[in-house]
Coordinates of C-alpha atoms in Angstrom, one line a residue:
X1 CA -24.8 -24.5 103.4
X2 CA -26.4 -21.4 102.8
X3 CA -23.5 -20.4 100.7
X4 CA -23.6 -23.3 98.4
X5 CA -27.7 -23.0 98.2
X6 CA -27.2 -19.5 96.7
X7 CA -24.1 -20.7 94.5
X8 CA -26.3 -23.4 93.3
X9 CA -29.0 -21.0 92.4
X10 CA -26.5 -18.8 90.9
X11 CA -24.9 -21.6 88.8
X12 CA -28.5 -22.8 87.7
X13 CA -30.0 -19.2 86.5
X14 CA -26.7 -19.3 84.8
X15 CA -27.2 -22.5 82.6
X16 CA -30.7 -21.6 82.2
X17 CA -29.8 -18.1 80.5
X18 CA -26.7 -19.9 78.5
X19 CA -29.4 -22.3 77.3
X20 CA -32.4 -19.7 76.6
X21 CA -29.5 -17.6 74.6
X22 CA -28.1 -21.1 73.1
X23 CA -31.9 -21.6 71.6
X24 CA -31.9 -17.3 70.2
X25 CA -29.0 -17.5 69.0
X26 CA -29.5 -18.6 65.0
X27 CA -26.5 -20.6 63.1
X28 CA -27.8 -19.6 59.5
X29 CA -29.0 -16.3 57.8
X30 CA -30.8 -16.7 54.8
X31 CA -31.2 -14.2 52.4
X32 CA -32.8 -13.9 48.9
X33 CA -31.9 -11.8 46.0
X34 CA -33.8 -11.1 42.9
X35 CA -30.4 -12.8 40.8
X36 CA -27.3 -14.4 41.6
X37 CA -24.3 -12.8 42.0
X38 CA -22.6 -11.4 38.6
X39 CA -19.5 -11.7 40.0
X40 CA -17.5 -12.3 43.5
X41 CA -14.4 -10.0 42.3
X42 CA -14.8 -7.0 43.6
X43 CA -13.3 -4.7 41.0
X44 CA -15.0 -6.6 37.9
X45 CA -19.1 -5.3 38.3
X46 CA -20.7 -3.3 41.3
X47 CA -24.6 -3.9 40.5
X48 CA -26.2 -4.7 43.7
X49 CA -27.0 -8.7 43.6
X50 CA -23.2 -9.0 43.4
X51 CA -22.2 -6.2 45.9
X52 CA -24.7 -7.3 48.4
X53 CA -22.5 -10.8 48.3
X54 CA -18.5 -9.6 48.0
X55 CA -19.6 -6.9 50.4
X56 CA -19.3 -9.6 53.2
X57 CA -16.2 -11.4 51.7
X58 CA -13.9 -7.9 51.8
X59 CA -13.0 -5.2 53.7
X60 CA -13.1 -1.7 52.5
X61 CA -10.8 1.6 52.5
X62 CA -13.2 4.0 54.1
X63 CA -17.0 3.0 54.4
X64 CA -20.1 4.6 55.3
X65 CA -22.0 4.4 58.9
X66 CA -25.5 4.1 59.2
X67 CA -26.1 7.8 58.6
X68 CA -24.3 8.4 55.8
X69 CA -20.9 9.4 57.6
X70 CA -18.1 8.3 55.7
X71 CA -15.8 6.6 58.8
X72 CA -13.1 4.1 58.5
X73 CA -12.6 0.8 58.1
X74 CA -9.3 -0.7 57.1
X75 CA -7.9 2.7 56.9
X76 CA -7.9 4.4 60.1
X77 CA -7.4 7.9 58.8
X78 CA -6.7 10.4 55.7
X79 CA -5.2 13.6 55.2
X80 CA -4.3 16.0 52.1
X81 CA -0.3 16.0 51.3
X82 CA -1.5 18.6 48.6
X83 CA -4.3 19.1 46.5
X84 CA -3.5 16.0 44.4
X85 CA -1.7 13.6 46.8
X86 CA -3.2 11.8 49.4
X87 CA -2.3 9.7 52.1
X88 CA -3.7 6.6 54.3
X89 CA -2.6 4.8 57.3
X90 CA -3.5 1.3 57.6
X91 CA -4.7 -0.6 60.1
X92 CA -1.9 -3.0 61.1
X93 CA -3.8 -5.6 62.8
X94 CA -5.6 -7.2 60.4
X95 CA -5.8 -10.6 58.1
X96 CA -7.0 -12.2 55.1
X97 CA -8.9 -15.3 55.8
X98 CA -5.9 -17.4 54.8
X99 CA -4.0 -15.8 57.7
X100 CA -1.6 -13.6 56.1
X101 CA -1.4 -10.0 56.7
X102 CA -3.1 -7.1 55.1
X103 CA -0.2 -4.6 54.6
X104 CA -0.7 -1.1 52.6
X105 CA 1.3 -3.4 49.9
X106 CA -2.2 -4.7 49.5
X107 CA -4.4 -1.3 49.5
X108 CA -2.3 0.0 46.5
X109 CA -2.4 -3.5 44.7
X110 CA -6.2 -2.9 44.8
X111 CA -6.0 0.8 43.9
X112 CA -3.8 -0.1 40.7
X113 CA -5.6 -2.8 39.8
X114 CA -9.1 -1.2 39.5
X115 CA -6.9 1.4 37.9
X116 CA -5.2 -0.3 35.4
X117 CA -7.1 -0.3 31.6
X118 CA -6.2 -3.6 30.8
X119 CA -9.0 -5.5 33.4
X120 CA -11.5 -3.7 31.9
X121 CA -13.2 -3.1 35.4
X122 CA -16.9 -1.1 35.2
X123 CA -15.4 0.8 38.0
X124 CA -12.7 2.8 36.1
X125 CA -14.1 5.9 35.0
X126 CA -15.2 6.2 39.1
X127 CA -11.3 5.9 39.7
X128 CA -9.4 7.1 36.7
X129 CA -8.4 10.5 38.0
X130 CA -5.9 8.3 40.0
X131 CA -2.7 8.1 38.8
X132 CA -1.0 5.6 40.9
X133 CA -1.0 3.9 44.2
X134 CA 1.6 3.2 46.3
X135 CA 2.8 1.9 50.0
X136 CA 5.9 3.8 51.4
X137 CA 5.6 2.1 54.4
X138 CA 3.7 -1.5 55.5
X139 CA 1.0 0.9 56.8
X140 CA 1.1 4.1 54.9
X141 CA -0.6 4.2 51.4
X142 CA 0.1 7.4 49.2
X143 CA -2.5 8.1 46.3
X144 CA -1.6 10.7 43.2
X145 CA -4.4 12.4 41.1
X146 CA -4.0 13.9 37.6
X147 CA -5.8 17.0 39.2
X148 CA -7.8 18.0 42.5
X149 CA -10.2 14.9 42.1
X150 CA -13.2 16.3 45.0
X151 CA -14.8 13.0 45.1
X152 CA -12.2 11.3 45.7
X153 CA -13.0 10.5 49.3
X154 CA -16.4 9.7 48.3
X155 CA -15.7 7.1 45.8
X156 CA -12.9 5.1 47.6
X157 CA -16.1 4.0 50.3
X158 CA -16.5 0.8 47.7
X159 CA -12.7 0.4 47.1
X160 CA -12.7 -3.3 48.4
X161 CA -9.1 -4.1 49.5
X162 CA -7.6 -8.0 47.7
X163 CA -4.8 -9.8 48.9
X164 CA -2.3 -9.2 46.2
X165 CA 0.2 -12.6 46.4
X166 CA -3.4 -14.6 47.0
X167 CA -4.6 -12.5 43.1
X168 CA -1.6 -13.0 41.6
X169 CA -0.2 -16.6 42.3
X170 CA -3.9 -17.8 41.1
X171 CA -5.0 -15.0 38.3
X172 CA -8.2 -13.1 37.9
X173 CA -10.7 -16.3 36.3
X174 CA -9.9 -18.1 39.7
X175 CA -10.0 -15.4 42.0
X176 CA -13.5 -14.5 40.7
X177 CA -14.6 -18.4 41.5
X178 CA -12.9 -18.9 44.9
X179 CA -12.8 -14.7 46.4
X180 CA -10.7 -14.3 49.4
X181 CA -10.8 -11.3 51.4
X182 CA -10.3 -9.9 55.0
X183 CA -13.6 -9.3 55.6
X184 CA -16.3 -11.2 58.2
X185 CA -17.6 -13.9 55.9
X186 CA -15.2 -16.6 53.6
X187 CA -17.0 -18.3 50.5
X188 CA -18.0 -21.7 51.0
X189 CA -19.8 -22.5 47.6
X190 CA -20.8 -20.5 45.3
X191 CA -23.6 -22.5 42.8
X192 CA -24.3 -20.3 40.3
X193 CA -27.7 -19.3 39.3
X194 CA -28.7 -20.8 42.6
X195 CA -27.1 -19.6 45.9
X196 CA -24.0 -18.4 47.5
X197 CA -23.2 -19.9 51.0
X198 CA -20.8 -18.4 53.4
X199 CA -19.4 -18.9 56.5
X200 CA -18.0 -16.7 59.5
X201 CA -14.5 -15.7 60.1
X202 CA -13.8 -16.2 63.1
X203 CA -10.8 -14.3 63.1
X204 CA -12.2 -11.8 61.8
X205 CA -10.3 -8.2 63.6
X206 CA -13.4 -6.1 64.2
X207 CA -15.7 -9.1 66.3
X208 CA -17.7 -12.6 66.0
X209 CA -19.4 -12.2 63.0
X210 CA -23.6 -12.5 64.4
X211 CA -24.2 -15.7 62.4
X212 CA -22.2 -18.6 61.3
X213 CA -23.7 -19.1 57.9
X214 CA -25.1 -16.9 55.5
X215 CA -26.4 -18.2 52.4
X216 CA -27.7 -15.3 49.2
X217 CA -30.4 -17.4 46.8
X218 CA -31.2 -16.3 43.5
X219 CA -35.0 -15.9 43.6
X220 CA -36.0 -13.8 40.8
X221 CA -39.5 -14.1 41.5
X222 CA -40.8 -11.6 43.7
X223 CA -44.1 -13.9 45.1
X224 CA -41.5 -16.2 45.6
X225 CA -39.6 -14.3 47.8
X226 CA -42.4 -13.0 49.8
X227 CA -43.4 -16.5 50.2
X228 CA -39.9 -17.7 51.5
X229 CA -40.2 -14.8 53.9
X230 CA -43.5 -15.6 55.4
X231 CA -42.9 -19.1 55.4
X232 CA -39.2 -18.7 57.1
X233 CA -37.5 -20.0 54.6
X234 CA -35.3 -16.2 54.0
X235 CA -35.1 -14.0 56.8
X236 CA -34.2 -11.0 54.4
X237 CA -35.1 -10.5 51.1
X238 CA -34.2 -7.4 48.6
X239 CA -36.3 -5.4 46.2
X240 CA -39.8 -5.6 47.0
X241 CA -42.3 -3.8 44.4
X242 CA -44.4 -0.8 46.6
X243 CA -47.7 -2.9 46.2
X244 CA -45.9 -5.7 48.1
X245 CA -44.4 -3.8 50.8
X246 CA -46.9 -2.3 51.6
X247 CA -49.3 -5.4 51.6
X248 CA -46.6 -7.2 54.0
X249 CA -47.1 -4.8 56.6
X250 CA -50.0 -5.9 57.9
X251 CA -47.6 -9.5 58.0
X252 CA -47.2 -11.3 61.7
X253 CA -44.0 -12.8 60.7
X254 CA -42.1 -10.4 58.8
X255 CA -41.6 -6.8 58.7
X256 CA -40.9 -4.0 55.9
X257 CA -37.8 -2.0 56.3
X258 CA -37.2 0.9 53.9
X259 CA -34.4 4.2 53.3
X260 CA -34.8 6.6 51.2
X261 CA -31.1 6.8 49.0
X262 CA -29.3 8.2 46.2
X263 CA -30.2 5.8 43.7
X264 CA -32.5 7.4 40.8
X265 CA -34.7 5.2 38.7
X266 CA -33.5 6.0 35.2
X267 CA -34.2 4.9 31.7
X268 CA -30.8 4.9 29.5
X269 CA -31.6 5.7 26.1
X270 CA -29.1 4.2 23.4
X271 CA -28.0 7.7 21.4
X272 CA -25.8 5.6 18.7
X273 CA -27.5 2.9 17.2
X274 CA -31.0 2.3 15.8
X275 CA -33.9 4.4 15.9
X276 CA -33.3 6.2 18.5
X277 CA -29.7 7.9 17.1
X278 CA -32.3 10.8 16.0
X279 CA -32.6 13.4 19.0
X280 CA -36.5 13.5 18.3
X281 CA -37.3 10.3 19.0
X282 CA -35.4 10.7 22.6
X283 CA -37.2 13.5 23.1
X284 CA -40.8 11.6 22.1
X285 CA -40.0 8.7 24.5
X286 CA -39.1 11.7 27.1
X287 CA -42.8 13.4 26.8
X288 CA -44.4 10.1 26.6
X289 CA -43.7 9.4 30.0
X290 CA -46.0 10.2 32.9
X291 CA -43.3 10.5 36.0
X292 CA -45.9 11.2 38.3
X293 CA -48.1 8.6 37.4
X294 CA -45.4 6.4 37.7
X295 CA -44.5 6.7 41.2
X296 CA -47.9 7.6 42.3
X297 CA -49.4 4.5 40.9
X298 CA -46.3 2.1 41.4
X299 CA -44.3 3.7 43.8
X300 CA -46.9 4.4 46.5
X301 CA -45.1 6.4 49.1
X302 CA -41.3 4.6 48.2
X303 CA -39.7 7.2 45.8
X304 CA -40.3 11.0 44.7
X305 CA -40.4 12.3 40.6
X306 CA -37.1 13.7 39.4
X307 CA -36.3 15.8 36.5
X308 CA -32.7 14.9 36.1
X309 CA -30.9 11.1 36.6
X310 CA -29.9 12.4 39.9
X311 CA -31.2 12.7 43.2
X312 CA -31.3 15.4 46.9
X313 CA -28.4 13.7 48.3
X314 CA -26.1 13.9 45.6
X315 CA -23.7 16.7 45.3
X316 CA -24.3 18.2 42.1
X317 CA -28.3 17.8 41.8
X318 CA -30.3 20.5 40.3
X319 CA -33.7 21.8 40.5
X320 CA -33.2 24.6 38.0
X321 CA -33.2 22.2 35.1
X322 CA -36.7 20.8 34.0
X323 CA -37.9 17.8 33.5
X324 CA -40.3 16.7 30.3
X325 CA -43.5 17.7 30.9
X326 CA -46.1 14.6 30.2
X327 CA -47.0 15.6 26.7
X328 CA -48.3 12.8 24.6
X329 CA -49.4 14.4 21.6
X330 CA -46.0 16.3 21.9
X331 CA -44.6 12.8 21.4
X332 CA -46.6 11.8 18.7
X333 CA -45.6 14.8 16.3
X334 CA -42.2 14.4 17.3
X335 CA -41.8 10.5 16.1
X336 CA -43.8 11.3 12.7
X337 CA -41.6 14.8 12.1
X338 CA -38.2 12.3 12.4
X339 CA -40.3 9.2 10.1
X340 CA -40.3 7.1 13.4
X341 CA -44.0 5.4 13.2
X342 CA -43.9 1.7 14.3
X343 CA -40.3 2.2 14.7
X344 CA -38.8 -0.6 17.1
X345 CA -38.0 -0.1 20.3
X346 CA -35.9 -2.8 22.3
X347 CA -36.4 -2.3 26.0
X348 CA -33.9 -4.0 27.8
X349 CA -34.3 -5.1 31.9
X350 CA -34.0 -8.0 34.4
X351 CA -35.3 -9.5 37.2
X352 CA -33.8 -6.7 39.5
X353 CA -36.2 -4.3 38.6
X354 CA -40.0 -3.8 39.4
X355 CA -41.7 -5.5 36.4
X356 CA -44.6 -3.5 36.4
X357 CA -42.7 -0.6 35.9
X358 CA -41.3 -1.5 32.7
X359 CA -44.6 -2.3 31.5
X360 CA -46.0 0.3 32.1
X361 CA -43.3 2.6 30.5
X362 CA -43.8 0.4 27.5
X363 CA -47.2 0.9 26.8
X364 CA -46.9 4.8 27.1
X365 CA -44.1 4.4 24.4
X366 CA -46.5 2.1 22.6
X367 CA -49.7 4.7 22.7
X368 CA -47.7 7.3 21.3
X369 CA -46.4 5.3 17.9
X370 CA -43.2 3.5 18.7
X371 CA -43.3 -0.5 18.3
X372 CA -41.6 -1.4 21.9
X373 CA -40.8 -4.9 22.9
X374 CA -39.5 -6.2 26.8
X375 CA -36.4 -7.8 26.8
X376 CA -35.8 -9.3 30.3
X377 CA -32.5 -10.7 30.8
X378 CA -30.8 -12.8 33.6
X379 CA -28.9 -9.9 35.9
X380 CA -25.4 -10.8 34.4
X381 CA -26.6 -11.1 31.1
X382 CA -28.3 -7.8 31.7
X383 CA -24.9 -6.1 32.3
X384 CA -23.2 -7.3 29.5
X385 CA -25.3 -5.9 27.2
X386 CA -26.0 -2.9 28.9
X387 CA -22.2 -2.0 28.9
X388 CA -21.2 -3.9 25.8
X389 CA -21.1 -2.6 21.8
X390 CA -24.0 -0.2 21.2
X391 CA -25.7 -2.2 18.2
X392 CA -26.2 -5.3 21.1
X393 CA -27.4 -3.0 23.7
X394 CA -30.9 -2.2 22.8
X395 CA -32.7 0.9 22.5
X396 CA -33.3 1.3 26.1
X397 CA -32.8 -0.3 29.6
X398 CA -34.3 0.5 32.6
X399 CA -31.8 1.1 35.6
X400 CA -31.6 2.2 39.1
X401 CA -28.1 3.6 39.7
X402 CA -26.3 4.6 43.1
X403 CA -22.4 5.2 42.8
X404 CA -22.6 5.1 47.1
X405 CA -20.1 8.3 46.9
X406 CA -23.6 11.5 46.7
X407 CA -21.8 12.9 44.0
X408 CA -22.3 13.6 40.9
X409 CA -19.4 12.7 39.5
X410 CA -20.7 9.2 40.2
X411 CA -23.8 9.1 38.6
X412 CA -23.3 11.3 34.7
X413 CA -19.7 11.0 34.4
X414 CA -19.7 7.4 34.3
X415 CA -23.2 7.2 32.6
X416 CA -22.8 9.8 30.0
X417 CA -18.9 10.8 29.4
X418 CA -17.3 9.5 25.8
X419 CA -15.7 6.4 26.6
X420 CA -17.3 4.8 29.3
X421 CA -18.5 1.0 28.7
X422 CA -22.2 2.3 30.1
X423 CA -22.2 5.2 27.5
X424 CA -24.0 4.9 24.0
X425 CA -23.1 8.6 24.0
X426 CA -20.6 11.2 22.9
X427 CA -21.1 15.1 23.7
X428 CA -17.6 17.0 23.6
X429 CA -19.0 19.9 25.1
X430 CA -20.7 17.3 28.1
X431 CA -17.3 16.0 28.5
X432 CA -15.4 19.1 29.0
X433 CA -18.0 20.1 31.6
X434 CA -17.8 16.6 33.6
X435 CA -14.1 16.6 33.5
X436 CA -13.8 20.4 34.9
X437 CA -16.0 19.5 37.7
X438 CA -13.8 16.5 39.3
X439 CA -11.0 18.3 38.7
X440 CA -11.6 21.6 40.9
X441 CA -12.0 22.1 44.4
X442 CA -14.1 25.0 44.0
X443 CA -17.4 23.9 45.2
X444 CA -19.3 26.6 43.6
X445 CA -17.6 26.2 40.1
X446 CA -18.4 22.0 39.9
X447 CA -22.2 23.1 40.9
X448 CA -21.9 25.8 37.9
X449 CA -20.5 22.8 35.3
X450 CA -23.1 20.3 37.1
X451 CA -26.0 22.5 36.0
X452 CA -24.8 22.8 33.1
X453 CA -23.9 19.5 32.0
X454 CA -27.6 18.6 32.9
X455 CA -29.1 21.2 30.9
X456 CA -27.0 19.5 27.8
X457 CA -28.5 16.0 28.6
X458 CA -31.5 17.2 29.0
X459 CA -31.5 18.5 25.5
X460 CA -29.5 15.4 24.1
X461 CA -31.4 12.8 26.1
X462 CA -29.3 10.0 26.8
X463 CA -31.3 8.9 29.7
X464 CA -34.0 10.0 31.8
X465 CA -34.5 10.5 35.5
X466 CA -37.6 8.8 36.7
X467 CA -37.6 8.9 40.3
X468 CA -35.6 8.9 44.0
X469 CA -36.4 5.5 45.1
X470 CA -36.6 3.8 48.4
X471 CA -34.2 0.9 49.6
X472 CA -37.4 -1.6 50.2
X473 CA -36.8 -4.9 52.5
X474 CA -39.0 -7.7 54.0
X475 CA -37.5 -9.5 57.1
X476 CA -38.4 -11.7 59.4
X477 CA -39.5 -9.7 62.7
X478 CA -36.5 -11.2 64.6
X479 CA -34.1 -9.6 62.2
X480 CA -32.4 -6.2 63.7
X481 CA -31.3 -3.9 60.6
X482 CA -30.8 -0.6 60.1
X483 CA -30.6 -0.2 56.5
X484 CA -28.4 2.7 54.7
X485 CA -29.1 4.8 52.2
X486 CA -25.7 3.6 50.3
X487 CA -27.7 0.3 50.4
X488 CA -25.1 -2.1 51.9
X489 CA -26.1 -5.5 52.8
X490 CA -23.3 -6.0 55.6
X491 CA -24.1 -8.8 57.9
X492 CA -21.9 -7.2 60.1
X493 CA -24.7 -4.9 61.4
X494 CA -27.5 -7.5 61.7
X495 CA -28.4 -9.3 65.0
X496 CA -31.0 -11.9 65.5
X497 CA -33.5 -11.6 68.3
X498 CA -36.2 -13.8 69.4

């Protein structure tokens, strides 16, 4: 009897636990973005709203840990043939969500893909030093470059691998509506300009994925978002202003979470069409603009002034170039010396990106002569502009870039080099310096051509670096998260405690 007493006990403390972690345990994630996703195939945009969605429906090559360690994921390790030829051995144990089998066929699909001019992905000049792709065996994957490419490793963490019968049988308009990947989460529905809903893969190879639904809402407001979070209508939302965070931590039912990263708040300046094609009116719009002011005023303790678009963590930063001093009247000679009074000034930006910063920047343009008028765009809308024909791509756009690889050949190469869809610029002498750099292994020599590839755009100016910022988050105090400073939104690594 007294057996069965303490396996009754047992068995009740049992149910009782099963129960208590039955009521913990939380079906639905619900997490809003300041747009919708821009796209769901991976190789056709990486801005943020869109990244923070795919992210979830793929696996990547390589990826990076919580501390910035680049560790693997669907490759299980790497290793130099030569200086140009690189091999990976691929996990043989995983599946797309359809059930077939992720091969190394697949892994080189994606590399040629992304590769391959003809989809016109934003990506390429981030993967063009690689020649080809291609599986010798169902789990080896051999990559050639045209030279030593250094960064080669650090840009193939955002290589998303797609199932290449699944891409080819229904084409690259469908594939974009109805993704499928091998990764923790398979699209459900995707509304767009309203939400994405996703569900768990239960077979997915790495574990349970922590919740069974996830759905990412387009809120562009940013009161509205805090709102949802307070009210537990999100449990995560992205891209809160410094005023915000900072007044949400004094919140009982949410909490601010924040990383420093590489991404730089920049302003791209458009150096082939309209009135700023003349150097001198770059160069007003560069000493019109108080840095400091900005990110003591705006920023408040989330970000730190730099004088070039780059940032600490990124291979190839420099100190030894200066910034633009904060010199108004500077400005003001400079726009009447190149005939630029009143001259006007379209300043492109969307939802994504802190309002009050743009305004800001806009009346300092304004108080030293030009005529400057906000353009905010939907996210998508945004991008197309911003990488489209330079007559339709304004004067200027704001922009917070992170290339998630710390180098530099991330950030100016694709920003700045002749021929890239986010350049409205063309400096030979720029170009041959970029190009040298990610094609040597000679650390020394790329931080040699780094330096001086900034020094040329700081004389040019094609864009501007404004500050380091933060990675800023509201949650819901149940909500366990580390975030990284490569600013990926993988479900994976969130848990829910009550």
């Amino acid at each position: 009897m007294h057996f069965k007493f303490l396996f009754a006990v047992a068995l009740a403390v049992s149910l009782l636990a099963s129960a208590a972690y039955a009521q913990s345990a939380k079906d639905t994630l619900t997490i809003d973005l300041p747009n919708d996703a821009a796209t769901l195939d991976p190789h056709l945009q990486w801005d943020t709203d869109s990244y923070s969605v795919y992210r979830n429906i793929f696996d990547n090559l390589i990826t990076r840990d919580t501390s910035g360690a680049i560790v693997p994921q669907i490759a299980t390790s790497w290793k130099y043939l030569d200086d140009k030829t690189l091999e990976f051995q691929i996990r043989d144990d995983v599946t797309f969500q359809d059930g077939s089998k992720l091969t190394a066929e697949d892994v080189a699909y994606s590399v040629n893909r992304i590769i391959d001019p003809a989809l016109k992905s934003p990506q390429l000049s981030q993967f063009n030093q690689i020649i080809k792709a291609e599986a010798t065996s169902p789990t080896i994957v051999k990559m050639t470059t045209k030279s030593p490419y250094p960064a080669l490793i650090a840009q193939l963490v955002k290589l998303s691998i797609v199932p290449k019968a699944y891409v080819e049988k229904v084409g690259a308009q469908e594939f974009n509506l109805k993704p499928m990947g091998s990764g923790p989460y398979r699209l459900v529905r995707w509304q767009k300009g309203v939400q994405t809903e996703l569900q768990a893969n239960d077979h997915y190879w790495r574990a349970k994925p922590p919740f069974e639904h996830v759905v990412f809402r387009a809120v562009p407001d940013v009161s509205t978002r805090i709102a949802d979070l307070k009210t537990g209508k999100a449990d995560l939302v992205r891209d809160l202003p410094s005023d915000q965070a900072i007044a949400l931590k004094s919140s009982e039912e949410a909490q601010v979470l924040s990383v420093p990263t590489e991404r730089v708040g920049y302003i791209y300046i458009n150096a082939q069409a309209g009135a700023t094609q003349d150097v001198r009116v770059r160069q007003a719009i560069a000493y019109a603009i108080d840095r400091q002011t900005l990110v003591d005023a705006l920023l408040q303790g989330f970000g730190s002034p730099v004088n070039v678009v780059g940032a600490k963590p990124i291979f190839g930063y420099t100190e030894r170039v200066e910034g633009y001093p904060f010199d108004p009247d500077k400005a003001r000679a400079l726009i009447k010396e190149a005939g630029a009074e009143g001259a006007k000034i379209e300043f492109l930006t969307s939802p994504s990106y802190d309002r009050s910063m743009v305004e800001a920047i806009q009346q300092m343009l304004n108080d030293v002569g030009l005529d400057t008028t906000i353009t905010s765009l939907d996210q998508a809308t945004f991008l197309k502009r911003r990488q489209g024909d330079p007559k339709d791509a304004g004067s200027m756009a704001f922009g917070r870039w992170s290339c998630a690889c710390q180098d530099a050949d991330g950030i100016i190469f694709p920003l700045f080099r002749t021929g890239s869809s986010w350049a409205k610029y063309s400096n030979p002498q720029f170009d041959s310096l970029v190009d040298d750099a990610r094609s040597t292994l000679d650390s020394d020599k790329r931080l040699e051509d780094y330096r001086k590839a900034y020094e040329i755009l700081r004389q040019d100016v094609p864009g501007i670096g404004l500050y380091q910022g933060d990675a800023v988050y509201g949650a819901s105090k149940n909500l366990k998260w580390q975030p990284s400073p490569n600013e990926a939104m993988f479900v994976m690594d969130m848990s829910w405690q009550q």
